[in-house]
Short mmCIF file of C-alpha atoms and ligand atoms in Angstrom, two decimals:
data_model
loop_
_atom_site.label_atom_id
_atom_site.label_comp_id
_atom_site.label_asym_id
_atom_site.label_seq_id
_atom_site.Cartn_x
_atom_site.Cartn_y
_atom_site.Cartn_z
CA MET W 1 24.75 14.22 -31.99
CA THR W 2 24.37 10.94 -31.25
CA LEU W 3 21.50 10.73 -28.83
CA THR W 4 17.94 10.06 -29.77
CA ILE W 5 15.06 10.24 -26.91
CA TYR W 6 12.31 8.38 -27.54
CA GLY W 7 8.95 9.52 -25.28
CA ILE W 8 7.04 12.55 -24.86
CA THR W 9 7.99 14.12 -21.74
CA ARG W 10 4.48 13.24 -20.18
CA SER W 11 5.53 9.98 -19.26
CA ARG W 12 8.86 8.31 -17.81
CA ALA W 13 11.20 10.45 -20.11
CA ASN W 14 10.98 12.11 -18.19
CA ARG W 15 13.70 10.63 -16.17
CA THR W 16 16.00 11.09 -18.81
CA LEU W 17 15.23 14.05 -19.98
CA TRP W 18 16.35 14.98 -16.23
CA LEU W 19 19.28 13.35 -16.39
CA ALA W 20 20.14 14.47 -20.59
CA GLU W 21 20.20 18.91 -18.66
CA GLU W 22 21.75 17.08 -15.57
CA LEU W 23 24.54 15.71 -18.12
CA GLY W 24 24.51 19.52 -20.42
CA ILE W 25 24.15 15.94 -23.46
CA PRO W 26 22.54 17.08 -26.85
CA TYR W 27 20.44 14.65 -28.10
CA GLU W 28 16.89 15.54 -30.42
CA ARG W 29 13.65 14.13 -29.72
CA VAL W 30 10.57 11.51 -31.19
CA LEU W 31 7.74 11.94 -29.42
CA ILE W 32 5.79 9.10 -28.86
CA ALA W 33 3.23 8.85 -26.80
CA GLN W 34 2.48 6.05 -25.39
CA LYS W 35 -1.42 5.01 -26.40
CA ASP W 36 1.42 4.95 -30.20
CA THR W 37 4.23 3.03 -28.72
CA GLY W 38 2.64 -0.83 -29.68
CA GLY W 39 2.12 0.39 -33.43
CA SER W 40 5.69 2.05 -33.52
CA ALA W 41 8.08 -0.07 -35.26
CA GLU W 42 11.05 1.81 -34.34
CA LEU W 43 10.17 1.75 -31.40
CA LYS W 44 9.89 -1.62 -31.69
CA ARG W 45 13.72 -1.19 -32.95
CA LEU W 46 15.60 -0.45 -29.93
CA ASN W 47 12.91 -1.37 -26.95
CA PRO W 48 12.12 -5.12 -27.55
CA PHE W 49 9.16 -4.79 -24.63
CA ALA W 50 8.18 -1.27 -27.04
CA HIS W 51 7.85 0.81 -24.14
CA ILE W 52 8.84 4.94 -23.76
CA PRO W 53 11.94 5.38 -23.12
CA ALA W 54 14.03 4.08 -25.93
CA ILE W 55 17.61 5.56 -26.60
CA GLU W 56 19.50 5.51 -29.68
CA ASP W 57 23.48 6.49 -28.84
CA GLU W 58 25.75 5.26 -31.72
CA GLY W 59 23.87 3.03 -32.86
CA LEU W 60 23.02 1.62 -29.39
CA GLY W 61 19.30 0.38 -28.33
CA LEU W 62 19.25 1.36 -25.44
CA PHE W 63 15.59 0.62 -22.99
CA GLU W 64 14.42 0.71 -19.58
CA SER W 65 14.37 4.17 -17.94
CA LEU W 66 16.28 3.14 -15.29
CA ALA W 67 19.15 1.45 -16.81
CA ILE W 68 19.02 4.20 -19.72
CA ASN W 69 20.51 6.48 -17.02
CA LEU W 70 22.68 4.72 -15.18
CA TYR W 71 24.16 4.03 -18.71
CA LEU W 72 24.04 7.51 -20.16
CA ALA W 73 25.83 9.07 -16.60
CA LYS W 74 28.42 6.47 -16.81
CA LYS W 75 30.04 7.51 -20.36
CA HIS W 76 29.44 11.29 -20.17
CA GLY W 77 30.70 10.90 -16.35
CA GLY W 78 31.31 14.31 -13.58
CA PRO W 79 29.45 13.98 -9.78
CA LEU W 80 26.77 12.29 -11.11
CA ALA W 81 28.49 9.16 -12.28
CA PRO W 82 30.36 6.60 -10.52
CA LYS W 83 33.99 7.48 -9.71
CA ASP W 84 34.74 3.68 -9.01
CA LEU W 85 32.88 0.11 -9.12
CA ALA W 86 32.35 0.27 -5.92
CA GLU W 87 30.17 3.27 -5.95
CA ASP W 88 28.73 1.64 -9.65
CA GLY W 89 27.53 -1.06 -7.64
CA LEU W 90 25.33 1.14 -5.12
CA MET W 91 24.29 3.39 -7.58
CA THR W 92 22.64 -0.04 -10.22
CA ALA W 93 21.05 -1.67 -6.45
CA TRP W 94 19.59 2.32 -5.99
CA SER W 95 18.60 2.19 -8.77
CA PHE W 96 16.93 -2.28 -8.55
CA ALA W 97 15.28 -0.92 -5.41
CA ALA W 98 13.13 2.13 -7.68
CA ALA W 99 11.76 -0.53 -9.86
CA THR W 100 11.50 -3.43 -7.20
CA GLU W 101 10.10 -1.66 -4.08
CA PHE W 102 9.65 1.24 -3.99
CA GLU W 103 7.90 2.08 -7.96
CA PRO W 104 5.07 -0.47 -7.87
CA PRO W 105 3.39 0.70 -5.38
CA ALA W 106 4.01 3.82 -5.91
CA ILE W 107 2.23 4.09 -8.70
CA GLU W 108 -0.59 2.62 -7.44
CA VAL W 109 -0.51 5.01 -5.18
CA LEU W 110 -0.63 8.06 -8.47
CA MET W 111 -2.75 5.81 -10.37
CA ASN W 112 -5.70 6.08 -7.60
CA VAL W 113 -4.59 9.16 -5.83
CA LEU W 114 -4.12 11.62 -9.87
CA LEU W 115 -4.46 9.26 -13.53
CA TYR W 116 -7.43 7.00 -13.08
CA PRO W 117 -11.17 8.52 -13.98
CA ALA W 118 -12.64 9.80 -10.22
CA GLU W 119 -15.16 6.69 -10.99
CA GLN W 120 -12.17 4.52 -10.81
CA ARG W 121 -10.18 5.69 -7.96
CA ASP W 122 -9.28 3.40 -4.97
CA PRO W 123 -7.87 4.57 -1.87
CA ALA W 124 -8.23 1.12 -0.36
CA LYS W 125 -5.37 0.49 -3.10
CA VAL W 126 -4.18 3.94 -1.66
CA GLU W 127 -4.15 2.13 2.20
CA ALA W 128 -2.82 -0.75 1.01
CA ALA W 129 -0.06 0.88 -1.56
CA PHE W 130 1.46 3.08 1.63
CA LYS W 131 1.74 -0.17 3.62
CA ARG W 132 3.54 -2.02 1.78
CA LEU W 133 6.16 2.01 1.27
CA GLN W 134 6.20 1.60 5.23
CA ARG W 135 9.06 -0.39 5.03
CA PRO W 136 11.54 0.71 2.17
CA LEU W 137 9.89 4.08 2.67
CA ASP W 138 11.52 3.94 6.51
CA ALA W 139 14.64 2.06 5.45
CA LEU W 140 15.33 5.35 3.26
CA GLU W 141 14.64 7.63 5.66
CA GLY W 142 17.45 6.51 8.36
CA HIS W 143 20.01 6.10 5.39
CA LEU W 144 18.78 10.00 4.17
CA ALA W 145 19.29 10.89 7.70
CA ALA W 146 22.00 8.77 8.13
CA HIS W 147 24.14 10.22 4.35
CA GLY W 148 21.82 13.38 3.37
CA HIS W 149 22.57 11.10 0.14
CA LEU W 150 22.16 8.05 -2.16
CA VAL W 151 25.43 7.44 -2.42
CA GLY W 152 29.07 8.64 -1.88
CA GLY W 153 27.61 12.07 -0.01
CA ARG W 154 25.62 14.14 -3.68
CA PHE W 155 23.53 14.21 -5.60
CA THR W 156 24.65 11.71 -8.37
CA VAL W 157 22.32 9.67 -11.16
CA ALA W 158 21.05 7.12 -7.56
CA ASP W 159 19.31 10.04 -6.04
CA LEU W 160 17.56 10.99 -9.98
CA ASN W 161 16.39 7.65 -10.56
CA LEU W 162 15.05 7.28 -6.53
CA ALA W 163 13.14 10.37 -6.71
CA THR W 164 11.28 9.79 -10.56
CA VAL W 165 9.55 6.99 -9.10
CA LEU W 166 9.66 9.14 -4.96
CA GLY W 167 8.28 12.61 -6.85
CA TRP W 168 4.67 10.02 -7.93
CA LEU W 169 4.39 9.99 -4.10
CA LEU W 170 3.62 14.17 -3.94
CA VAL W 171 0.15 13.55 -5.10
CA ALA W 172 -0.18 12.56 -1.34
CA LYS W 173 2.47 14.80 0.39
CA ASP W 174 0.14 14.80 3.20
CA ARG W 175 1.17 11.15 3.60
CA LEU W 176 4.93 11.52 3.65
CA GLN W 177 4.96 13.81 6.55
CA ALA W 178 6.34 10.55 7.79
CA TRP W 179 8.54 11.00 5.93
CA PRO W 180 10.84 14.70 6.40
CA LYS W 181 14.13 13.66 5.28
CA ILE W 182 12.79 11.94 2.18
CA LEU W 183 10.19 15.03 0.89
CA ALA W 184 13.42 17.67 1.73
CA TRP W 185 15.57 15.39 -0.56
CA LEU W 186 12.88 14.66 -2.88
CA ALA W 187 11.56 18.74 -2.67
CA ALA W 188 15.68 19.04 -2.98
CA ALA W 189 15.69 17.65 -6.27
CA GLN W 190 13.33 19.20 -7.77
CA ALA W 191 13.98 22.12 -7.09
CA ARG W 192 17.06 21.34 -9.78
CA PRO W 193 17.49 23.77 -12.41
CA ALA W 194 17.55 20.55 -14.95
CA TRP W 195 14.31 18.97 -13.35
CA GLN W 196 12.98 21.95 -13.20
CA LYS W 197 13.22 22.48 -17.23
CA SER W 198 12.86 18.91 -18.29
CA GLN W 199 9.28 19.36 -16.82
CA ARG W 200 8.22 22.29 -19.39
CA LEU W 201 11.03 19.68 -22.69
N1 GSH H 1 9.91 -0.44 -16.26
C1 GSH H 1 10.10 0.23 -18.32
C2 GSH H 1 8.56 0.60 -18.37
C3 GSH H 1 8.05 1.89 -19.54
C4 GSH H 1 7.00 1.95 -19.97
O1 GSH H 1 5.67 1.19 -18.99
N2 GSH H 1 6.36 3.17 -20.12
C5 GSH H 1 5.30 3.55 -20.61
C6 GSH H 1 5.18 5.10 -20.70
S1 GSH H 1 5.72 5.54 -18.50
C7 GSH H 1 5.13 2.89 -22.33
O2 GSH H 1 5.86 2.74 -22.82
N3 GSH H 1 3.34 2.87 -21.80
C8 GSH H 1 2.62 2.67 -22.92
C9 GSH H 1 2.80 0.87 -23.61
O3 GSH H 1 2.38 0.08 -21.88
O4 GSH H 1 2.71 0.46 -24.61
C10 GSH H 1 10.76 2.59 -17.62
O5 GSH H 1 11.17 2.89 -16.94
O6 GSH H 1 11.25 2.30 -19.12
#
């Protein structure tokens, strides 16, 4: 076994678990939860920021969920991976957009609709997050209307990476009705057997 994935399923480690299941590659798990990350010397060895997920792959320690996924897709190849440098650039760009354009407001939505205790939830923060999301979601809606997927007309690691972030918005599914292509694309991503398996690991 060459690959070890660090992190519990209910964390950003589910991004890498999903990808590993899509690729059909063997891996081991080290179940570290959010509350234990700071105290884990093993994790610090692989990830200078001591967050989950991290991986160890044939001696390489790697961190940042979306970067891990790009690395594993490229290493193992197949339809999820870029077929040339142009696709590589586009998949990297969409993954950076997932982290910069979408993730900060999407996590505000997730926390304030679901994860914070009820008395800490702030509807104004959800409003502000959707205001911030309007432009990137409109842009994505247009891209999906034109191309169906993010890159190369097929489901790739770029779709997977962005779907893991936008999946958080399903806690406010009613508001997503304004973006029907995104809703359909997310539903198709989450209908994939590898996503469904990754939720149960
Ligand atoms: N940008 C990082 C974020 C990693 C991250 O913040 N992970 C959370 C769990 S989802 C964590 O480790 N929390 C515990 C902590 O911050 O100590 C990535 O995508 O991998």
